[in-house]
Amino acid sequence: MLPIFYSDEFLDHDTGVYHPEKPGRLTAITKALKAAPWADQLDWRSPTPIHTQSDRLMAALEAIHPQQYIAAVQQLANRGGGYIDQDTIVSPRSYDVALLAASAWLDGIDQTLATGEPAFVLARPPGHHAMPQRGMGFCIFANAAIAAHYALQQPGVNRVAILDWDVHHGNGTQAIAENHAQIAYCSLHQSPFYPGTGAADEQGAFNNVLNLPMRRGSTLTDYQPLFEQKVIPFLSTFQPDLLIVSAGYDATQADPLAEIALQPEDYGVFTKLCLQVTRRTVFGLEGGYDFNSLAQSVVVTVSQCL
């Protein structure tokens, strides 16, 4: 059984009909997963409600984001919503939904540490662009970084690695990880491209960052050798007690927001390689904006975990 952390409440983060990061992303994924031949092997779990363990959740959040920023997002939602930046929308329910997303990522960590087996966090809004002081790029709170920092507070966890295969560089995650000796961060991303960060020569304060900028039009032929020769050795050498995958699926050829040419089945190759580093891996959704290729890519990832 593979735990899938999901809630219909994630659909309540209302970005508007024309915004690419919309509820239909999750609807497409859940429909595809429930139609898969191995659907009976999925363990659908609701995230811990935000008011049930608010101390745990807020402590994890405040380890990354200043209280002023968290309060500002809450106030914006309470006023009926608005914009953090031109791409990042807060609706009346977005603060609670973003908290619940973070809670789901923490639940994924707890689950994988307890069982030694992978879990998938099917949540939105995404998180890897969120900086400590501000959200950006569709992201409100830095889910992967929050989860990594939280994991390090758990018994027996001394090192956490984050792999980000979203087509955009996770500038927020890197900003938090690069000065933390116990966190390694690796990203493959289209370059030059939004948000303009993630140069190959950025290595972190502890040689704990590996950026692999990809040219537009890159395919599995370009990605797989880098995974085998760079990504997996980097992650394995770090010897993480837990691996977190910022699983964005916007590097598919069909995706409207980028220009990389991966196919959904390629994520099966990546997933298999990750699980060879450690089965203690939490996959958390980031980007992916073509509903069909997004859903199929998640199906492929999940099938490898099974």
mmCIF file of C-alpha atoms in Angstrom:
data_model
loop_
_atom_site.group_PDB
_atom_site.id
_atom_site.type_symbol
_atom_site.label_atom_id
_atom_site.label_comp_id
_atom_site.label_asym_id
_atom_site.label_seq_id
_atom_site.Cartn_x
_atom_site.Cartn_y
_atom_site.Cartn_z
ATOM 1 C CA MET A 1 0.000 0.000 0.000
ATOM 2 C CA LEU A 2 1.207 3.501 -0.839
ATOM 3 C CA PRO A 3 -0.102 6.344 1.349
ATOM 4 C CA ILE A 4 -1.480 9.297 -0.638
ATOM 5 C CA PHE A 5 -2.033 12.403 1.491
ATOM 6 C CA TYR A 6 -4.884 14.338 -0.062
ATOM 7 C CA SER A 7 -7.914 16.456 0.855
ATOM 8 C CA ASP A 8 -10.714 17.985 -1.216
ATOM 9 C CA GLU A 9 -9.964 21.149 0.761
ATOM 10 C CA PHE A 10 -6.935 21.607 -1.504
ATOM 11 C CA LEU A 11 -9.447 22.523 -4.216
ATOM 12 C CA ASP A 12 -10.551 25.561 -2.161
ATOM 13 C CA HIS A 13 -7.399 27.566 -2.964
ATOM 14 C CA ASP A 14 -9.115 29.590 -5.696
ATOM 15 C CA THR A 15 -6.669 31.166 -8.132
ATOM 16 C CA GLY A 16 -9.268 32.037 -10.780
ATOM 17 C CA VAL A 17 -10.291 30.345 -13.999
ATOM 18 C CA TYR A 18 -7.345 31.594 -16.079
ATOM 19 C CA HIS A 19 -4.566 30.797 -13.614
ATOM 20 C CA PRO A 20 -2.504 27.703 -14.545
ATOM 21 C CA GLU A 21 -2.169 26.500 -10.926
ATOM 22 C CA LYS A 22 -5.836 25.605 -10.455
ATOM 23 C CA PRO A 23 -7.896 22.959 -8.657
ATOM 24 C CA GLY A 24 -8.404 20.910 -11.827
ATOM 25 C CA ARG A 25 -4.793 19.768 -11.527
ATOM 26 C CA LEU A 26 -5.649 17.704 -8.464
ATOM 27 C CA THR A 27 -8.992 16.569 -9.844
ATOM 28 C CA ALA A 28 -7.215 15.144 -12.905
ATOM 29 C CA ILE A 29 -4.608 13.361 -10.780
ATOM 30 C CA THR A 30 -7.080 11.800 -8.335
ATOM 31 C CA LYS A 31 -9.273 10.598 -11.212
ATOM 32 C CA ALA A 32 -6.289 8.975 -12.954
ATOM 33 C CA LEU A 33 -5.029 7.320 -9.765
ATOM 34 C CA LYS A 34 -8.463 5.909 -8.941
ATOM 35 C CA ALA A 35 -8.720 4.489 -12.470
ATOM 36 C CA ALA A 36 -5.294 2.788 -12.355
ATOM 37 C CA PRO A 37 -5.227 -1.045 -12.334
ATOM 38 C CA TRP A 38 -3.539 -1.018 -8.918
ATOM 39 C CA ALA A 39 -5.911 1.575 -7.389
ATOM 40 C CA ASP A 40 -6.742 -0.831 -4.542
ATOM 41 C CA GLN A 41 -3.109 -0.571 -3.402
ATOM 42 C CA LEU A 42 -3.434 3.139 -2.600
ATOM 43 C CA ASP A 43 -4.068 4.233 0.968
ATOM 44 C CA TRP A 44 -5.843 7.612 0.735
ATOM 45 C CA ARG A 45 -5.207 9.637 3.885
ATOM 46 C CA SER A 46 -6.545 12.971 5.025
ATOM 47 C CA PRO A 47 -3.880 15.369 6.313
ATOM 48 C CA THR A 48 -3.848 16.207 10.008
ATOM 49 C CA PRO A 49 -6.376 19.072 10.389
ATOM 50 C CA ILE A 50 -4.658 22.393 10.982
ATOM 51 C CA HIS A 51 -6.372 22.977 14.342
ATOM 52 C CA THR A 52 -5.737 19.479 15.704
ATOM 53 C CA GLN A 53 -1.963 19.804 15.980
ATOM 54 C CA SER A 54 -1.496 23.518 15.489
ATOM 55 C CA ASP A 55 1.574 23.630 17.762
ATOM 56 C CA ARG A 56 3.428 21.090 15.607
ATOM 57 C CA LEU A 57 2.407 22.806 12.402
ATOM 58 C CA MET A 58 3.140 26.383 13.459
ATOM 59 C CA ALA A 59 6.498 25.416 14.967
ATOM 60 C CA ALA A 60 7.471 23.810 11.650
ATOM 61 C CA LEU A 61 6.227 26.820 9.684
ATOM 62 C CA GLU A 62 7.923 29.394 11.921
ATOM 63 C CA ALA A 63 11.237 27.539 11.627
ATOM 64 C CA ILE A 64 11.265 28.732 7.998
ATOM 65 C CA HIS A 65 8.958 31.756 7.718
ATOM 66 C CA PRO A 66 8.900 34.839 10.008
ATOM 67 C CA GLN A 67 5.699 35.261 12.008
ATOM 68 C CA GLN A 68 5.084 38.602 10.266
ATOM 69 C CA TYR A 69 4.893 36.938 6.862
ATOM 70 C CA ILE A 70 2.602 34.143 8.071
ATOM 71 C CA ALA A 71 0.322 36.732 9.699
ATOM 72 C CA ALA A 72 0.333 38.853 6.533
ATOM 73 C CA VAL A 73 -0.915 35.905 4.451
ATOM 74 C CA GLN A 74 -3.647 35.222 7.023
ATOM 75 C CA GLN A 75 -4.733 38.875 7.012
ATOM 76 C CA LEU A 76 -4.797 38.975 3.201
ATOM 77 C CA ALA A 77 -7.057 35.911 3.133
ATOM 78 C CA ASN A 78 -9.283 37.329 5.890
ATOM 79 C CA ARG A 79 -9.747 40.517 3.873
ATOM 80 C CA GLY A 80 -11.076 38.466 0.979
ATOM 81 C CA GLY A 81 -7.786 37.759 -0.769
ATOM 82 C CA GLY A 82 -5.397 39.496 -3.129
ATOM 83 C CA TYR A 83 -1.976 39.131 -4.694
ATOM 84 C CA ILE A 84 1.371 38.317 -3.047
ATOM 85 C CA ASP A 85 2.950 38.969 -6.441
ATOM 86 C CA GLN A 86 1.503 39.058 -9.959
ATOM 87 C CA ASP A 87 1.516 35.236 -10.167
ATOM 88 C CA THR A 88 0.677 34.337 -6.588
ATOM 89 C CA ILE A 89 -2.934 34.669 -5.569
ATOM 90 C CA VAL A 90 -4.473 34.425 -2.107
ATOM 91 C CA SER A 91 -8.203 33.677 -1.990
ATOM 92 C CA PRO A 92 -10.362 33.737 1.163
ATOM 93 C CA ARG A 93 -9.529 30.073 1.894
ATOM 94 C CA SER A 94 -5.917 30.099 0.722
ATOM 95 C CA TYR A 95 -4.284 30.619 4.120
ATOM 96 C CA ASP A 96 -6.018 27.590 5.656
ATOM 97 C CA VAL A 97 -5.434 25.508 2.536
ATOM 98 C CA ALA A 98 -1.728 26.411 2.423
ATOM 99 C CA LEU A 99 -1.442 25.443 6.099
ATOM 100 C CA LEU A 100 -3.183 22.131 5.365
ATOM 101 C CA ALA A 101 -0.775 21.517 2.465
ATOM 102 C CA ALA A 102 2.171 22.023 4.812
ATOM 103 C CA SER A 103 0.495 19.686 7.303
ATOM 104 C CA ALA A 104 0.175 17.030 4.587
ATOM 105 C CA TRP A 105 3.905 17.297 3.831
ATOM 106 C CA LEU A 106 4.657 16.826 7.555
ATOM 107 C CA ASP A 107 2.343 13.800 7.633
ATOM 108 C CA GLY A 108 4.219 12.365 4.674
ATOM 109 C CA ILE A 109 7.466 12.746 6.610
ATOM 110 C CA ASP A 110 6.023 11.070 9.724
ATOM 111 C CA GLN A 111 4.627 8.209 7.644
ATOM 112 C CA THR A 112 7.839 7.491 5.750
ATOM 113 C CA LEU A 113 10.008 7.718 8.877
ATOM 114 C CA ALA A 114 7.657 5.286 10.638
ATOM 115 C CA THR A 115 7.541 2.688 7.856
ATOM 116 C CA GLY A 116 10.733 3.177 5.862
ATOM 117 C CA GLU A 117 8.597 3.192 2.721
ATOM 118 C CA PRO A 118 7.647 5.983 0.279
ATOM 119 C CA ALA A 119 4.609 8.259 0.503
ATOM 120 C CA PHE A 120 3.061 10.735 -1.945
ATOM 121 C CA VAL A 121 1.744 14.154 -0.886
ATOM 122 C CA LEU A 122 -0.910 15.311 -3.323
ATOM 123 C CA ALA A 123 -1.369 18.894 -2.150
ATOM 124 C CA ARG A 124 -1.544 22.455 -3.421
ATOM 125 C CA PRO A 125 -0.522 25.263 -3.416
ATOM 126 C CA PRO A 126 3.042 24.246 -4.351
ATOM 127 C CA GLY A 127 5.973 25.587 -2.357
ATOM 128 C CA HIS A 128 9.444 25.532 -3.860
ATOM 129 C CA HIS A 129 9.536 29.206 -4.948
ATOM 130 C CA ALA A 130 8.391 30.557 -1.568
ATOM 131 C CA MET A 131 11.158 32.523 0.113
ATOM 132 C CA PRO A 132 11.254 32.866 3.905
ATOM 133 C CA GLN A 133 9.952 36.461 3.768
ATOM 134 C CA ARG A 134 7.540 36.213 0.815
ATOM 135 C CA GLY A 135 5.657 33.899 -1.482
ATOM 136 C CA MET A 136 6.163 33.949 -5.230
ATOM 137 C CA GLY A 137 5.661 31.842 -8.350
ATOM 138 C CA PHE A 138 2.300 30.327 -7.257
ATOM 139 C CA CYS A 139 3.885 29.320 -3.901
ATOM 140 C CA ILE A 140 2.832 30.581 -0.453
ATOM 141 C CA PHE A 141 4.750 28.449 2.063
ATOM 142 C CA ALA A 142 7.989 26.541 1.379
ATOM 143 C CA ASN A 143 6.584 23.031 1.810
ATOM 144 C CA ALA A 144 9.702 20.999 0.958
ATOM 145 C CA ALA A 145 12.015 23.118 3.114
ATOM 146 C CA ILE A 146 9.490 23.099 5.976
ATOM 147 C CA ALA A 147 9.282 19.307 5.691
ATOM 148 C CA ALA A 148 13.067 18.891 5.587
ATOM 149 C CA HIS A 149 13.610 21.072 8.646
ATOM 150 C CA TYR A 150 10.810 19.236 10.473
ATOM 151 C CA ALA A 151 12.327 15.851 9.594
ATOM 152 C CA LEU A 152 15.633 16.897 11.161
ATOM 153 C CA GLN A 153 13.830 17.359 14.480
ATOM 154 C CA GLN A 154 12.762 13.695 14.466
ATOM 155 C CA PRO A 155 14.760 10.915 16.180
ATOM 156 C CA GLY A 156 17.459 9.317 14.064
ATOM 157 C CA VAL A 157 17.357 11.900 11.280
ATOM 158 C CA ASN A 158 20.636 13.752 10.813
ATOM 159 C CA ARG A 159 20.635 14.441 7.067
ATOM 160 C CA VAL A 160 17.838 15.160 4.610
ATOM 161 C CA ALA A 161 18.268 15.457 0.857
ATOM 162 C CA ILE A 162 15.855 17.300 -1.441
ATOM 163 C CA LEU A 163 15.654 16.508 -5.153
ATOM 164 C CA ASP A 164 13.715 19.039 -7.219
ATOM 165 C CA TRP A 165 12.802 17.836 -10.720
ATOM 166 C CA ASP A 166 10.261 20.594 -11.382
ATOM 167 C CA VAL A 167 11.052 22.467 -14.615
ATOM 168 C CA HIS A 168 11.600 25.678 -12.608
ATOM 169 C CA HIS A 169 14.471 26.088 -10.164
ATOM 170 C CA GLY A 170 13.318 25.911 -6.536
ATOM 171 C CA ASN A 171 14.863 29.204 -5.503
ATOM 172 C CA GLY A 172 13.008 29.272 -2.198
ATOM 173 C CA THR A 173 14.099 25.764 -1.225
ATOM 174 C CA GLN A 174 17.705 26.469 -2.171
ATOM 175 C CA ALA A 175 17.751 29.757 -0.237
ATOM 176 C CA ILE A 176 16.815 27.831 2.891
ATOM 177 C CA ALA A 177 18.921 24.706 2.265
ATOM 178 C CA GLU A 178 22.208 26.174 1.020
ATOM 179 C CA ASN A 179 23.313 27.407 4.460
ATOM 180 C CA HIS A 180 22.162 24.283 6.331
ATOM 181 C CA ALA A 181 24.837 21.583 6.630
ATOM 182 C CA GLN A 182 22.245 18.849 7.264
ATOM 183 C CA ILE A 183 20.233 19.511 4.092
ATOM 184 C CA ALA A 184 21.372 18.789 0.542
ATOM 185 C CA TYR A 185 19.542 20.289 -2.440
ATOM 186 C CA CYS A 186 19.674 19.136 -6.044
ATOM 187 C CA SER A 187 17.692 20.667 -8.917
ATOM 188 C CA LEU A 188 17.333 19.963 -12.638
ATOM 189 C CA HIS A 189 15.558 22.872 -14.315
ATOM 190 C CA GLN A 190 15.156 24.672 -17.619
ATOM 191 C CA SER A 191 17.644 27.513 -17.998
ATOM 192 C CA PRO A 192 17.494 30.376 -18.781
ATOM 193 C CA PHE A 193 13.987 30.449 -17.370
ATOM 194 C CA TYR A 194 11.876 31.645 -14.439
ATOM 195 C CA PRO A 195 12.909 32.496 -11.739
ATOM 196 C CA GLY A 196 16.387 33.082 -13.172
ATOM 197 C CA THR A 197 18.246 31.310 -10.359
ATOM 198 C CA GLY A 198 19.986 27.957 -10.081
ATOM 199 C CA ALA A 199 23.339 28.478 -11.795
ATOM 200 C CA ALA A 200 25.611 25.456 -12.081
ATOM 201 C CA ASP A 201 28.351 27.134 -10.032
ATOM 202 C CA GLU A 202 26.156 27.558 -6.934
ATOM 203 C CA GLN A 203 27.322 24.850 -4.551
ATOM 204 C CA GLY A 204 26.037 25.923 -1.154
ATOM 205 C CA ALA A 205 27.983 26.786 1.989
ATOM 206 C CA PHE A 206 28.730 23.095 2.627
ATOM 207 C CA ASN A 207 29.044 21.806 -0.947
ATOM 208 C CA ASN A 208 25.434 20.750 -0.400
ATOM 209 C CA VAL A 209 23.854 22.191 -3.561
ATOM 210 C CA LEU A 210 23.886 20.690 -7.059
ATOM 211 C CA ASN A 211 22.184 22.637 -9.852
ATOM 212 C CA LEU A 212 21.863 21.084 -13.304
ATOM 213 C CA PRO A 213 20.487 23.691 -15.722
ATOM 214 C CA MET A 214 18.774 22.054 -18.743
ATOM 215 C CA ARG A 215 18.438 23.487 -22.236
ATOM 216 C CA ARG A 216 15.006 23.914 -23.822
ATOM 217 C CA GLY A 217 14.012 20.812 -25.760
ATOM 218 C CA SER A 218 15.901 18.439 -23.427
ATOM 219 C CA THR A 219 14.585 14.859 -23.382
ATOM 220 C CA LEU A 220 15.213 11.712 -21.350
ATOM 221 C CA THR A 221 18.393 11.258 -23.422
ATOM 222 C CA ASP A 222 19.705 14.430 -21.764
ATOM 223 C CA TYR A 223 18.253 13.798 -18.304
ATOM 224 C CA GLN A 224 19.045 10.136 -17.691
ATOM 225 C CA PRO A 225 22.870 10.386 -17.923
ATOM 226 C CA LEU A 226 22.773 13.355 -15.531
ATOM 227 C CA PHE A 227 20.631 11.381 -13.098
ATOM 228 C CA GLU A 228 22.972 8.398 -13.259
ATOM 229 C CA GLN A 229 26.294 10.290 -13.281
ATOM 230 C CA LYS A 230 25.529 13.385 -11.157
ATOM 231 C CA VAL A 231 22.224 13.356 -9.267
ATOM 232 C CA ILE A 232 22.299 9.873 -7.764
ATOM 233 C CA PRO A 233 26.013 10.014 -6.782
ATOM 234 C CA PHE A 234 25.430 13.448 -5.187
ATOM 235 C CA LEU A 235 22.440 12.188 -3.191
ATOM 236 C CA SER A 236 24.071 8.862 -2.277
ATOM 237 C CA THR A 237 27.307 10.507 -1.116
ATOM 238 C CA PHE A 238 25.300 12.735 1.218
ATOM 239 C CA GLN A 239 23.843 9.555 2.778
ATOM 240 C CA PRO A 240 20.446 11.049 3.628
ATOM 241 C CA ASP A 241 18.267 9.532 6.317
ATOM 242 C CA LEU A 242 15.335 10.764 4.217
ATOM 243 C CA LEU A 243 14.864 11.948 0.646
ATOM 244 C CA ILE A 244 12.246 14.554 -0.273
ATOM 245 C CA VAL A 245 11.310 14.927 -3.937
ATOM 246 C CA SER A 246 9.841 18.234 -5.053
ATOM 247 C CA ALA A 247 7.858 16.446 -7.723
ATOM 248 C CA GLY A 248 6.892 18.975 -10.361
ATOM 249 C CA TYR A 249 5.691 17.593 -13.681
ATOM 250 C CA ASP A 250 5.931 20.710 -15.849
ATOM 251 C CA ALA A 251 8.991 19.403 -17.722
ATOM 252 C CA THR A 252 6.722 17.274 -19.944
ATOM 253 C CA GLN A 253 6.552 18.142 -23.629
ATOM 254 C CA ALA A 254 2.825 18.903 -23.378
ATOM 255 C CA ASP A 255 3.201 21.436 -20.572
ATOM 256 C CA PRO A 256 2.169 24.966 -21.606
ATOM 257 C CA LEU A 257 4.500 26.789 -19.201
ATOM 258 C CA ALA A 258 7.893 25.396 -20.237
ATOM 259 C CA GLU A 259 9.953 24.010 -23.107
ATOM 260 C CA ILE A 260 11.445 20.720 -21.904
ATOM 261 C CA ALA A 261 10.375 17.580 -23.776
ATOM 262 C CA LEU A 262 10.088 14.801 -21.203
ATOM 263 C CA GLN A 263 7.303 12.202 -21.489
ATOM 264 C CA PRO A 264 5.190 10.997 -18.546
ATOM 265 C CA GLU A 265 6.866 7.557 -18.564
ATOM 266 C CA ASP A 266 10.271 9.215 -18.028
ATOM 267 C CA TYR A 267 9.304 9.965 -14.421
ATOM 268 C CA GLY A 268 9.275 6.217 -13.834
ATOM 269 C CA VAL A 269 13.014 6.183 -14.606
ATOM 270 C CA PHE A 270 13.646 9.049 -12.175
ATOM 271 C CA THR A 271 11.494 7.507 -9.448
ATOM 272 C CA LYS A 272 13.184 4.121 -9.700
ATOM 273 C CA LEU A 273 16.619 5.742 -9.370
ATOM 274 C CA CYS A 274 15.498 7.781 -6.326
ATOM 275 C CA LEU A 275 14.196 4.681 -4.569
ATOM 276 C CA GLN A 276 17.594 3.047 -5.101
ATOM 277 C CA VAL A 277 19.107 5.837 -2.981
ATOM 278 C CA THR A 278 16.564 5.177 -0.218
ATOM 279 C CA ARG A 279 13.012 3.901 0.022
ATOM 280 C CA ARG A 280 12.544 6.514 2.742
ATOM 281 C CA THR A 281 11.359 8.982 0.126
ATOM 282 C CA VAL A 282 8.509 11.483 0.290
ATOM 283 C CA PHE A 283 7.225 12.738 -3.065
ATOM 284 C CA GLY A 284 5.355 16.057 -2.864
ATOM 285 C CA LEU A 285 3.572 17.726 -5.758
ATOM 286 C CA GLU A 286 4.968 20.984 -7.128
ATOM 287 C CA GLY A 287 4.163 22.140 -10.712
ATOM 288 C CA GLY A 288 2.594 20.559 -13.793
ATOM 289 C CA TYR A 289 -0.051 22.371 -15.815
ATOM 290 C CA ASP A 290 -1.163 20.119 -18.657
ATOM 291 C CA PHE A 291 -3.804 18.083 -16.847
ATOM 292 C CA ASN A 292 -3.385 14.896 -18.875
ATOM 293 C CA SER A 293 0.419 14.690 -18.847
ATOM 294 C CA LEU A 294 0.457 15.775 -15.194
ATOM 295 C CA ALA A 295 -1.956 13.010 -14.197
ATOM 296 C CA GLN A 296 -0.133 10.369 -16.228
ATOM 297 C CA SER A 297 3.254 11.416 -14.812
ATOM 298 C CA VAL A 298 1.962 11.044 -11.245
ATOM 299 C CA VAL A 299 0.485 7.634 -12.134
ATOM 300 C CA VAL A 300 3.907 6.542 -13.424
ATOM 301 C CA THR A 301 5.667 7.806 -10.272
ATOM 302 C CA VAL A 302 3.188 6.073 -7.983
ATOM 303 C CA SER A 303 3.370 2.785 -9.931
ATOM 304 C CA GLN A 304 7.150 2.674 -9.356
ATOM 305 C CA CYS A 305 6.629 3.221 -5.625
ATOM 306 C CA LEU A 306 4.308 0.208 -5.552
#
